[in-house]
Coordinates of C-alpha atoms and ligand atoms in Angstrom, one line a residue:
X1 CA -16.1 -160.0 35.7
X2 CA -13.8 -157.2 36.9
X3 CA -10.1 -157.8 36.3
X4 CA -6.9 -155.8 36.6
X5 CA -5.6 -154.9 33.2
X6 CA -2.1 -156.2 32.3
X7 CA 0.7 -153.8 31.7
X8 CA 0.7 -154.2 27.9
X9 CA -2.9 -153.1 27.8
X10 CA -2.4 -150.3 30.2
X11 CA 0.5 -149.0 28.1
X12 CA -1.5 -149.3 24.9
X13 CA -4.3 -147.3 26.5
X14 CA -1.8 -144.7 27.7
X15 CA -0.3 -144.6 24.2
X16 CA -3.6 -143.5 22.9
X17 CA -3.3 -140.4 25.0
X18 CA 0.3 -139.5 24.5
X19 CA 0.8 -140.7 20.9
X20 CA -1.7 -139.1 18.7
X21 CA 0.3 -139.1 15.5
X22 CA 3.9 -139.5 14.4
X23 CA 4.7 -135.8 15.1
X24 CA 3.7 -136.4 18.8
X25 CA 6.3 -139.1 19.0
X26 CA 9.0 -136.8 17.6
X27 CA 8.0 -134.1 20.0
X28 CA 8.4 -136.4 23.0
X29 CA 11.7 -137.8 21.7
X30 CA 13.2 -134.4 20.9
X31 CA 12.1 -133.1 24.3
X32 CA 13.9 -136.0 26.0
X33 CA 17.0 -135.1 24.0
X34 CA 16.7 -131.4 25.0
X35 CA 16.2 -132.5 28.7
X36 CA 19.4 -134.6 28.3
X37 CA 21.3 -131.4 27.6
X38 CA 21.9 -132.0 23.9
X39 CA 23.3 -129.3 21.7
X40 CA 22.8 -131.1 18.4
X41 CA 19.7 -133.2 17.5
X42 CA 19.1 -135.0 14.2
X43 CA 15.6 -136.1 13.3
X44 CA 15.1 -138.4 10.4
X45 CA 11.7 -139.5 9.1
X46 CA 10.4 -141.7 6.4
X47 CA 6.9 -142.0 5.0
X48 CA 5.3 -139.5 7.3
X49 CA 6.9 -141.2 10.3
X50 CA 5.0 -144.4 9.8
X51 CA 7.8 -146.5 8.7
X52 CA 10.7 -144.8 10.4
X53 CA 11.5 -142.1 13.0
X54 CA 15.1 -141.7 14.1
X55 CA 16.2 -139.2 16.7
X56 CA 19.9 -138.9 17.5
X57 CA 21.3 -136.6 20.1
X58 CA 24.6 -135.8 21.8
X59 CA 23.1 -135.5 25.3
X60 CA 23.9 -137.2 28.5
X61 CA 23.0 -140.7 27.5
X62 CA 21.9 -143.4 29.9
X63 CA 23.6 -146.3 31.6
X64 CA 22.4 -149.8 31.0
X65 CA 20.1 -149.9 34.1
X66 CA 18.4 -146.6 33.1
X67 CA 18.2 -147.7 29.4
X68 CA 16.0 -150.6 30.6
X69 CA 14.1 -148.5 33.2
X70 CA 13.3 -145.8 30.7
X71 CA 10.7 -148.0 29.1
X72 CA 8.8 -148.6 32.3
X73 CA 5.7 -146.6 32.7
X74 CA 6.1 -143.7 35.2
X75 CA 9.8 -144.2 35.1
X76 CA 11.4 -140.7 35.1
X77 CA 14.6 -139.2 36.2
X78 CA 13.1 -135.8 36.3
X79 CA 11.0 -135.6 39.5
X80 CA 11.1 -137.6 42.6
X81 CA 8.6 -136.0 45.0
X82 CA 5.5 -133.9 45.0
X83 CA 7.3 -130.6 45.6
X84 CA 9.2 -131.1 42.3
X85 CA 5.9 -130.7 40.6
X86 CA 5.7 -127.0 41.6
X87 CA 8.8 -125.9 39.7
X88 CA 9.1 -128.0 36.6
X89 CA 12.1 -126.9 34.5
X90 CA 12.3 -130.0 32.2
X91 CA 10.0 -130.5 29.3
X92 CA 8.8 -134.1 30.1
X93 CA 8.3 -135.4 33.6
X94 CA 5.5 -138.0 33.6
X95 CA 7.7 -140.8 32.6
X96 CA 5.3 -142.3 30.1
X97 CA 6.5 -141.2 26.7
X98 CA 8.9 -144.0 26.0
X99 CA 6.6 -146.7 27.5
X100 CA 3.8 -145.4 25.4
X101 CA 5.8 -145.2 22.2
X102 CA 7.3 -148.7 22.6
X103 CA 3.8 -150.1 23.3
X104 CA 2.7 -149.3 19.7
X105 CA 5.8 -149.7 17.7
X106 CA 9.2 -151.4 17.4
X107 CA 11.9 -149.4 19.1
X108 CA 15.7 -149.6 19.1
X109 CA 17.5 -147.6 21.7
X110 CA 21.2 -147.0 21.5
X111 CA 22.7 -145.0 24.2
X112 CA 26.1 -144.3 25.8
X113 CA 27.0 -142.0 28.7
X114 CA 29.9 -139.5 28.4
X115 CA 33.2 -141.2 29.1
X116 CA 31.6 -144.7 29.4
X117 CA 33.6 -147.5 27.9
X118 CA 30.6 -149.2 26.3
X119 CA 27.0 -148.2 25.5
X120 CA 23.7 -150.1 25.5
X121 CA 21.4 -151.4 22.8
X122 CA 17.8 -152.2 23.8
X123 CA 15.2 -153.6 21.5
X124 CA 11.6 -153.3 22.5
X125 CA 8.7 -154.6 20.4
X126 CA 5.2 -153.6 21.4
X127 CA 6.2 -152.9 24.9
X128 CA 8.2 -156.0 25.6
X129 CA 12.0 -155.9 25.8
X130 CA 13.3 -158.3 23.2
X131 CA 17.0 -157.8 23.8
X132 CA 19.4 -155.8 25.9
X133 CA 23.1 -155.9 25.4
X134 CA 26.3 -153.9 25.7
X135 CA 27.0 -152.1 22.5
X136 CA 29.7 -149.8 21.0
X137 CA 27.8 -146.6 20.2
X138 CA 28.7 -142.8 20.2
X139 CA 28.0 -140.7 23.3
X140 CA 24.4 -139.6 23.5
X141 CA 21.3 -141.4 22.5
X142 CA 19.8 -142.7 19.3
X143 CA 16.2 -143.9 19.2
X144 CA 14.6 -145.6 16.2
X145 CA 10.9 -146.1 16.0
X146 CA 9.7 -148.4 13.3
X147 CA 6.4 -149.7 12.1
X148 CA 4.2 -147.4 14.1
X149 CA 0.9 -148.9 15.2
X150 CA 1.9 -152.3 13.8
X151 CA 0.0 -153.9 16.6
X152 CA -3.0 -151.5 16.8
X153 CA -4.1 -151.4 13.2
X154 CA -7.3 -149.5 14.2
X155 CA -5.1 -146.5 15.1
X156 CA -3.6 -146.4 11.6
X157 CA -7.0 -145.7 10.2
X158 CA -7.2 -142.5 12.2
X159 CA -4.1 -141.1 10.7
X160 CA -4.2 -138.5 8.0
X161 CA -2.4 -139.0 4.7
X162 CA 1.4 -139.5 4.7
X163 CA 1.6 -136.0 3.2
X164 CA -0.3 -134.4 6.0
X165 CA 1.6 -136.3 8.7
X166 CA 4.8 -135.1 7.0
X167 CA 3.4 -131.5 7.0
X168 CA 2.7 -131.8 10.7
X169 CA 6.2 -133.0 11.4
X170 CA 7.8 -130.2 9.3
X171 CA 5.7 -127.8 11.3
X172 CA 6.8 -129.3 14.5
X173 CA 10.5 -129.2 13.4
X174 CA 10.1 -125.6 12.4
X175 CA 8.8 -124.7 15.9
X176 CA 11.4 -126.6 17.6
X177 CA 14.1 -124.8 15.7
X178 CA 12.5 -121.5 16.6
X179 CA 12.1 -122.5 20.3
X180 CA 15.7 -123.5 20.7
X181 CA 17.9 -121.3 18.6
X182 CA 20.9 -122.6 20.7
X183 CA 20.4 -126.2 19.6
X184 CA 21.5 -127.3 16.1
X185 CA 18.7 -129.3 14.5
X186 CA 19.0 -131.3 11.4
X187 CA 15.8 -132.6 9.9
X188 CA 15.9 -135.2 7.2
X189 CA 12.8 -136.3 5.4
X190 CA 12.9 -139.2 3.0
X191 CA 16.7 -138.8 2.7
X192 CA 16.5 -135.1 2.0
X193 CA 17.8 -132.5 4.4
X194 CA 14.9 -130.2 5.0
X195 CA 16.2 -128.0 7.8
X196 CA 19.6 -127.5 9.2
X197 CA 19.8 -124.8 11.9
X198 CA 23.1 -123.4 13.1
X199 CA 22.3 -123.6 16.8
X200 CA 24.3 -120.4 17.3
X201 CA 21.6 -118.9 19.5
X202 CA 20.6 -116.2 17.1
X203 CA 16.8 -115.9 16.7
X204 CA 17.0 -114.3 13.3
X205 CA 19.1 -117.1 12.0
X206 CA 16.6 -119.6 13.3
X207 CA 13.7 -117.7 11.6
X208 CA 15.6 -117.6 8.3
X209 CA 16.2 -121.4 8.5
X210 CA 12.5 -121.9 8.8
X211 CA 11.0 -119.2 6.6
X212 CA 13.8 -118.6 4.1
X213 CA 15.8 -115.5 3.2
X214 CA 12.9 -113.6 1.8
X215 CA 11.4 -112.8 5.2
X216 CA 14.6 -111.1 6.4
X217 CA 13.9 -107.6 5.2
X218 CA 10.3 -107.7 6.4
X219 CA 10.9 -108.4 10.1
X220 CA 10.7 -105.8 12.8
X221 CA 12.6 -106.6 16.0
X222 CA 10.8 -106.4 19.3
X223 CA 12.7 -106.1 22.6
X224 CA 10.6 -104.8 25.4
X225 CA 10.3 -105.1 29.2
X226 CA 7.6 -103.6 31.4
X227 CA 8.1 -101.2 34.2
X228 CA 7.6 -103.8 37.0
X229 CA 10.0 -106.1 35.3
X230 CA 7.2 -108.7 35.0
X231 CA 6.9 -109.2 31.3
X232 CA 9.7 -109.4 28.8
X233 CA 9.2 -109.9 25.1
X234 CA 11.9 -110.4 22.4
X235 CA 11.6 -111.7 18.9
X236 CA 10.3 -110.4 15.6
X237 CA 7.0 -109.4 14.1
X238 CA 6.5 -109.1 10.4
X239 CA 5.7 -105.7 8.8
X240 CA 2.6 -105.1 6.8
X241 CA 3.9 -106.8 3.7
X242 CA 4.5 -110.1 5.6
X243 CA 1.0 -111.2 6.4
X244 CA -0.6 -114.6 6.0
X245 CA -4.1 -115.9 5.5
X246 CA -4.0 -118.0 8.6
X247 CA -2.3 -118.0 12.0
X248 CA 0.3 -120.6 11.1
X249 CA 3.1 -118.1 10.9
X250 CA 2.5 -116.9 14.5
X251 CA 4.7 -118.6 17.0
X252 CA 4.6 -117.6 20.7
X253 CA 6.8 -119.0 23.4
X254 CA 6.2 -118.4 27.1
X255 CA 9.1 -119.2 29.3
X256 CA 10.6 -121.3 26.5
X257 CA 7.5 -123.4 25.9
X258 CA 5.5 -123.2 22.7
X259 CA 2.0 -122.0 23.5
X260 CA -1.3 -121.7 21.6
X261 CA -3.1 -118.9 23.2
X262 CA -6.0 -116.8 21.8
X263 CA -5.1 -113.9 24.0
X264 CA -1.7 -113.6 22.5
X265 CA -2.7 -114.1 18.8
X266 CA -5.8 -112.0 19.3
X267 CA -3.8 -109.2 20.9
X268 CA -1.3 -109.2 18.0
X269 CA -4.2 -109.1 15.4
X270 CA -5.9 -106.3 17.3
X271 CA -2.8 -104.2 17.4
X272 CA -2.3 -104.7 13.6
X273 CA -6.0 -104.1 12.8
X274 CA -6.5 -101.5 10.2
X275 CA -2.8 -101.7 9.2
X276 CA -3.1 -105.0 7.3
X277 CA -5.9 -106.3 5.0
X278 CA -8.9 -107.8 6.6
X279 CA -8.6 -111.6 7.1
X280 CA -4.8 -111.4 7.0
X281 CA -2.7 -112.4 10.0
X282 CA 0.5 -110.8 11.1
X283 CA 3.7 -112.9 11.2
X284 CA 5.3 -113.3 14.6
X285 CA 8.0 -115.2 16.4
X286 CA 7.8 -113.9 19.9
X287 CA 9.5 -115.1 23.1
X288 CA 7.8 -114.0 26.3
X289 CA 9.1 -114.3 29.8
X290 CA 6.5 -114.1 32.5
X291 CA 7.0 -115.2 36.1
X292 CA 5.8 -118.7 36.8
X293 CA 3.5 -117.3 39.5
X294 CA 1.6 -115.3 37.0
X295 CA 0.5 -118.2 34.8
X296 CA -1.5 -121.4 35.2
X297 CA 0.4 -124.0 33.2
X298 CA -1.7 -127.0 32.2
X299 CA 0.8 -129.7 33.2
X300 CA -0.3 -132.2 30.6
X301 CA 2.9 -132.7 28.6
X302 CA 1.2 -132.8 25.2
X303 CA -0.8 -129.6 25.7
X304 CA 0.3 -126.2 24.7
X305 CA -2.4 -124.3 26.5
X306 CA -1.7 -121.8 29.3
X307 CA -3.7 -119.2 31.1
X308 CA -2.5 -115.9 32.4
X309 CA -3.7 -114.9 35.9
X310 CA -3.9 -111.2 35.0
X311 CA -5.1 -111.4 31.4
X312 CA -6.0 -107.8 31.2
X313 CA -2.5 -106.6 32.1
X314 CA -0.8 -109.0 29.7
X315 CA -3.2 -108.0 26.9
X316 CA -2.8 -104.2 27.4
X317 CA 1.0 -104.4 27.7
X318 CA 1.5 -106.5 24.6
X319 CA -1.1 -104.6 22.6
X320 CA 0.9 -101.4 23.2
X321 CA 4.2 -103.1 22.4
X322 CA 3.1 -104.7 19.2
X323 CA 1.4 -101.5 18.1
X324 CA 4.5 -99.4 19.0
X325 CA 6.7 -101.7 17.1
X326 CA 4.7 -101.3 14.0
X327 CA 4.2 -97.6 14.3
X328 CA 7.9 -97.0 14.9
X329 CA 8.7 -98.9 11.7
X330 CA 5.9 -97.1 9.8
X331 CA 7.2 -93.8 10.8
X332 CA 10.6 -94.7 9.5
X333 CA 9.2 -96.1 6.2
X334 CA 6.9 -93.2 5.9
X335 CA 9.6 -90.7 6.0
X336 CA 11.7 -92.7 3.6
X337 CA 8.9 -93.1 1.0
X338 CA 7.5 -89.7 1.1
X339 CA 9.2 -86.7 -0.5
X340 CA 9.4 -84.0 2.1
X341 CA 8.1 -81.4 -0.2
X342 CA 4.8 -83.2 -0.7
X343 CA 4.0 -83.3 3.0
X344 CA 2.4 -80.6 4.9
X345 CA 4.8 -79.4 7.6
X346 CA 2.6 -80.5 10.5
X347 CA 1.9 -84.0 9.1
X348 CA 2.2 -86.8 11.5
X349 CA 1.5 -90.5 11.4
X350 CA -1.7 -90.2 13.4
X351 CA -3.4 -87.9 10.9
X352 CA -3.1 -90.5 8.2
X353 CA -5.6 -92.8 9.9
X354 CA -8.5 -90.4 9.1
X355 CA -10.2 -90.6 5.8
X356 CA -9.9 -87.0 4.7
X357 CA -6.2 -86.7 5.2
X358 CA -5.7 -90.0 3.4
X359 CA -7.1 -88.4 0.2
X360 CA -4.9 -85.4 0.7
X361 CA -1.8 -87.4 1.2
X362 CA -2.5 -90.1 -1.4
X363 CA -0.2 -88.9 -4.1
X364 CA 2.8 -89.1 -1.8
X365 CA 2.3 -92.7 -0.9
X366 CA 4.4 -95.2 -2.6
X367 CA 4.7 -99.0 -2.9
X368 CA 3.8 -101.4 -0.1
X369 CA 3.4 -98.9 2.6
X370 CA 0.7 -97.1 0.7
X371 CA -1.2 -100.4 0.2
X372 CA -1.2 -101.1 3.9
X373 CA -2.2 -97.6 4.8
X374 CA -4.9 -97.6 2.3
X375 CA -6.4 -100.7 3.8
X376 CA -6.4 -99.1 7.1
X377 CA -8.3 -96.2 5.8
X378 CA -10.7 -98.4 4.0
X379 CA -11.3 -100.4 7.1
X380 CA -12.0 -97.2 9.0
X381 CA -14.4 -95.8 6.5
X382 CA -16.4 -99.0 6.1
X383 CA -20.1 -98.4 6.1
X384 CA -22.0 -101.0 8.0
X385 CA -25.7 -101.5 7.5
X386 CA -27.3 -104.8 7.6
X387 CA -29.7 -105.0 4.7
X388 CA -28.2 -108.1 2.4
X389 CA -31.5 -108.2 -0.4
X390 CA -32.9 -106.0 -3.1
X391 CA -34.9 -107.5 -5.9
X392 CA -35.4 -104.8 -8.4
X393 CA -33.6 -101.6 -9.1
X394 CA -35.5 -99.0 -11.1
X395 CA -34.0 -96.2 -13.2
X396 CA -30.8 -95.1 -11.6
X397 CA -28.6 -92.1 -11.5
X398 CA -24.9 -92.3 -10.5
X399 CA -24.1 -89.5 -8.1
X400 CA -20.4 -90.4 -7.6
X401 CA -18.0 -92.4 -5.5
X402 CA -17.5 -91.9 -1.8
X403 CA -14.6 -93.0 0.4
X404 CA -13.0 -94.2 -2.8
X405 CA -15.1 -97.4 -2.5
X406 CA -18.8 -96.9 -2.6
X407 CA -20.7 -95.9 -5.7
X408 CA -23.7 -93.8 -4.7
X409 CA -26.7 -94.4 -6.9
X410 CA -30.1 -92.9 -6.5
X411 CA -33.2 -94.5 -7.8
X412 CA -36.8 -93.2 -7.8
X413 CA -37.4 -94.0 -4.1
X414 CA -34.2 -95.4 -2.8
X415 CA -30.6 -94.5 -2.4
X416 CA -28.0 -97.3 -3.0
X417 CA -24.5 -97.7 -1.9
X418 CA -22.6 -100.2 -4.0
X419 CA -19.3 -101.6 -2.8
X420 CA -17.4 -101.3 -6.1
X421 CA -14.7 -103.8 -5.0
X422 CA -17.2 -106.4 -3.9
X423 CA -19.3 -105.9 -7.0
X424 CA -16.3 -106.0 -9.3
X425 CA -15.1 -109.1 -7.6
X426 CA -18.5 -110.8 -8.1
X427 CA -18.5 -109.8 -11.7
X428 CA -15.1 -111.3 -12.4
X429 CA -16.0 -114.4 -10.4
X430 CA -19.2 -114.9 -12.5
X431 CA -17.3 -114.3 -15.7
X432 CA -14.4 -116.6 -14.7
X433 CA -16.8 -119.4 -13.8
X434 CA -18.6 -119.0 -17.1
X435 CA -15.4 -119.0 -19.1
X436 CA -14.2 -122.1 -17.3
X437 CA -17.5 -123.9 -18.0
X438 CA -17.3 -123.0 -21.7
X439 CA -13.5 -123.7 -21.8
X440 CA -12.8 -120.1 -22.8
X441 CA -9.8 -119.6 -20.4
X442 CA -6.7 -118.6 -22.3
X443 CA -3.2 -118.9 -20.9
X444 CA -0.9 -116.0 -21.5
X445 CA 2.7 -117.4 -21.8
X446 CA 5.2 -115.2 -19.9
X447 CA 8.2 -113.8 -21.7
X448 CA 10.4 -114.7 -18.8
X449 CA 9.1 -117.4 -16.5
X450 CA 8.7 -116.5 -12.8
X451 CA 10.5 -118.6 -10.2
X452 CA 8.8 -118.7 -6.8
X453 CA 10.8 -119.7 -3.7
X454 CA 8.8 -121.6 -1.2
X455 CA 9.7 -122.8 2.3
X456 CA 9.5 -126.5 3.1
X457 CA 6.1 -126.5 4.5
X458 CA 4.8 -124.7 1.5
X459 CA 6.5 -127.2 -0.8
X460 CA 4.6 -130.0 0.9
X461 CA 1.3 -128.3 0.5
X462 CA 1.8 -127.3 -3.1
X463 CA 0.8 -130.6 -4.7
X464 CA -2.6 -130.1 -3.2
X465 CA -3.2 -126.9 -5.1
X466 CA -1.4 -127.8 -8.3
X467 CA -4.3 -129.5 -10.1
X468 CA -6.8 -126.7 -9.6
X469 CA -4.1 -124.2 -10.7
X470 CA -3.5 -126.1 -13.9
X471 CA -7.2 -126.4 -14.5
X472 CA -7.7 -122.6 -14.4
X473 CA -5.0 -122.0 -16.9
X474 CA -1.7 -121.8 -15.0
X475 CA 1.4 -123.3 -16.5
X476 CA 3.2 -124.1 -13.4
X477 CA 5.4 -126.9 -12.0
X478 CA 7.9 -127.7 -9.4
X479 CA 11.3 -126.3 -10.4
X480 CA 13.6 -127.7 -7.7
X481 CA 13.5 -128.7 -4.1
X482 CA 12.6 -125.2 -2.9
X483 CA 11.0 -123.5 -5.9
X484 CA 8.3 -123.5 -8.5
X485 CA 8.4 -122.1 -12.0
X486 CA 5.5 -120.3 -13.7
X487 CA 5.6 -120.2 -17.5
X488 CA 2.1 -119.0 -18.2
X489 CA -0.9 -117.4 -16.4
X490 CA -4.6 -117.1 -17.2
X491 CA -5.6 -113.7 -18.7
X492 CA -7.2 -112.5 -15.6
X493 CA -3.9 -112.7 -13.7
X494 CA -1.8 -110.6 -16.0
X495 CA -1.6 -107.6 -13.7
X496 CA -1.3 -109.6 -10.5
X497 CA 1.6 -110.3 -8.3
X498 CA 1.9 -114.0 -9.2
X499 CA 4.3 -114.7 -6.4
X500 CA 2.0 -113.4 -3.7
X501 CA -1.0 -115.0 -5.3
X502 CA 0.6 -118.4 -5.3
X503 CA 1.8 -118.2 -1.8
X504 CA -1.7 -117.0 -0.7
X505 CA -3.2 -120.0 -2.5
X506 CA -0.9 -122.2 -0.5
X507 CA -1.5 -120.3 2.7
X508 CA -5.2 -120.7 2.6
X509 CA -5.1 -124.4 1.9
X510 CA -6.0 -126.1 5.2
X511 CA -3.9 -129.1 5.8
X512 CA -6.3 -130.3 8.4
X513 CA -9.1 -130.8 5.9
X514 CA -9.2 -133.3 3.1
X515 CA -10.8 -131.1 0.5
X516 CA -12.3 -132.2 -2.7
X517 CA -10.9 -130.8 -6.0
X518 CA -14.0 -128.8 -6.5
X519 CA -13.7 -127.2 -3.1
X520 CA -10.0 -126.3 -3.7
X521 CA -10.9 -124.9 -7.1
X522 CA -13.7 -122.8 -5.8
X523 CA -11.4 -121.4 -3.1
X524 CA -8.7 -120.6 -5.6
X525 CA -11.1 -118.9 -8.0
X526 CA -12.5 -116.8 -5.2
X527 CA -9.0 -115.7 -4.1
X528 CA -8.1 -114.9 -7.7
X529 CA -11.0 -112.6 -8.2
X530 CA -10.3 -110.9 -5.0
X531 CA -6.7 -110.4 -6.0
X532 CA -7.6 -109.3 -9.5
X533 CA -9.7 -106.5 -8.1
X534 CA -6.8 -105.5 -5.8
X535 CA -4.4 -105.5 -8.7
X536 CA -6.5 -103.3 -10.8
X537 CA -8.7 -101.5 -8.3
X538 CA -9.5 -98.4 -10.3
X539 CA -12.7 -99.1 -12.0
X540 CA -13.4 -97.2 -15.2
X541 CA -16.7 -95.4 -15.9
X542 CA -17.4 -98.0 -18.6
X543 CA -16.9 -100.8 -16.2
X544 CA -19.0 -99.1 -13.6
X545 CA -21.9 -98.8 -16.0
X546 CA -21.4 -102.4 -16.9
X547 CA -21.5 -103.3 -13.3
X548 CA -24.6 -101.4 -12.6
X549 CA -26.3 -102.9 -15.6
X550 CA -25.2 -106.4 -14.5
X551 CA -26.7 -105.7 -11.2
X552 CA -29.8 -104.2 -12.7
X553 CA -30.4 -107.2 -14.9
X554 CA -29.8 -109.2 -11.8
X555 CA -27.2 -111.4 -13.3
X556 CA -25.0 -110.6 -10.4
X557 CA -26.0 -112.0 -7.0
X558 CA -26.1 -109.2 -4.5
X559 CA -23.4 -110.7 -2.3
X560 CA -19.7 -111.0 -3.1
X561 CA -18.3 -114.6 -3.3
X562 CA -17.5 -114.7 0.4
X563 CA -20.9 -113.5 1.4
X564 CA -20.3 -109.8 2.1
X565 CA -23.1 -107.6 0.7
X566 CA -22.4 -105.8 -2.6
X567 CA -25.2 -103.3 -2.2
X568 CA -27.1 -101.6 0.6
X569 CA -30.1 -99.5 0.2
X570 CA -31.8 -96.7 2.1
X571 CA -35.4 -96.0 1.1
X572 CA -36.9 -92.5 1.0
X573 CA -39.1 -93.7 3.7
X574 CA -36.2 -94.7 6.0
X575 CA -34.5 -91.4 5.3
X576 CA -37.6 -89.4 6.1
X577 CA -38.1 -91.5 9.3
X578 CA -34.6 -90.6 10.3
X579 CA -35.3 -87.0 9.9
X580 CA -38.4 -87.5 11.9
X581 CA -40.6 -86.2 9.1
X582 CA -42.9 -89.2 9.5
Ligands
ADP601 P1 10.0 -138.4 30.9 O1 10.7 -137.6 29.9 O2 8.6 -137.9 31.2 O3 10.8 -138.5 32.2 P2 10.2 -140.6 29.1 O4 9.4 -141.8 29.0 O5 10.1 -139.6 28.0 O6 9.7 -139.8 30.4 O7 11.7 -140.9 29.4 C1 12.0 -141.7 30.6 C2 13.4 -141.4 31.1 O8 14.3 -141.9 30.1 C3 13.7 -139.9 31.2 O9 13.3 -139.4 32.5 C4 15.2 -139.9 31.0 O10 15.9 -140.2 32.3 C5 15.5 -141.1 30.1 N1 15.7 -140.6 28.7 C6 14.8 -140.7 27.7 N2 15.3 -140.2 26.6 C7 16.6 -139.8 26.8 C8 17.6 -139.2 26.1 N3 17.5 -138.9 24.8 N4 18.8 -139.0 26.7 C9 19.0 -139.3 28.0 N5 18.0 -139.9 28.8 C10 16.8 -140.1 28.2
MG602 MG1 10.0 -137.5 28.0

């Protein structure tokens, strides 16, 4: 039998589309507050948003009639006819957020218009208005959402853990703070103030609220406009020392709207390629202005996807801008870190990107800049041949090291190139796993403990990586609300930058996957071996021989722990074929 669905059911179905998880509710509520012209917005959350979400604003408020209407599906004050759809300036306009939220929770709405003598209190449970009365309440609007999905228990099952919902909310709050530097946001989680932004309109101050003071000295401002006046970009990108192992620290806004766009993140990565380590991602908070005519906005309110009409132009322009920004800063740093006397008079930044000049200039590099540049040269010099399996290596003769990376070894009928970093890494990895299996890991206590400052999101993630860290021999614990303390480190880590290592461990932890302990452990061990090689990248003759012997005896698998080959070979036959002798 065909029947027309009742309104409750319709709203519950709609809720499935609009309300994916607690953070989507907060997004909708905060966007409503922004649309209402608020300058201060407080978001309070308990238990990952499942037990309580409270959003308080100082915006326009609603009169009693509107407070009731607001819960109706397709009730909106933001558009009234089809032509309004063409030029949408407000964030929400479909008029379904409040109806959808109320359909699956218990909502209290307190609201009062500016100058009104009395406000309104509406209670809505599961989509039905339970009470509506005049109520003394401050100007603005306060919405409480309790017991989310109380009437659709099946939806609860699809939620991630409280911790990952909390992480998603923190992430959202961070992006809201970045998107609206002129609004003061207060974010309180389980009674603790997590973020408090000034709302003074300063982008840098918003970035520092989210990422902490330590990023300050590592940011490069960007402020560009193209010749046709079409694209404008302001904001900050991180220098080479501020990179992450995922794209979470890349935030792009287009015309004020947070967007996820591969063209933008890809373009940023492309322009940094060679300047930062492989698999690292640049930091960025960039605000773009592009005429509405030049983009296709997907008008679904929950989506952050957009398409540019002229992708090539946007890509080329931004590629140049990002690259210029980095090069300008590099040039400054380069001059600062290099003693003039050690530089040839005609040296310029460009010459450093070729391998031969790198060797020549090497002694004059210092600190972080040198690291970045070295990576760039390594990347450039990478030898790529796709042969990943050699069974047996006969007698060998080490000819030397080329490009500072590859050990050249000649056997009876073959030439081998061994990536010393990859091989070294594999060797450490095998040893570490062995030591772990036989409980041979020793912890070296530090003379003075290391305090590591983390931002809020990192603090949320940390408990997920604590256990594996303890297991491999760290003595580490939470120190206070925003920092960790490290008292001891495993032997292998002595020369490492512990701070960077820990934040890399946290970075590479994927909040979207519920990983087993083994999986997390494996990831951390792999990362540690990679870092250990970096920290101590000069390999001694003794080690090199050990390495070759290890390979010879075939104790070392011929790929590094992430699957890159350790060794490639070129047979006499192949060489002769190349010279067209056969
Ligand atoms: P939409 O935002 O798409 O219009 P919503 O369901 O989110 O739909 O909200 C319905 C209406 O309720 C809005 O159009 C607005 O008029 C009113 N409203 C919601 N939240 C607020 C708020 N915080 N302050 C003032 N008005 C609000
Ligand atoms: Mg809305």
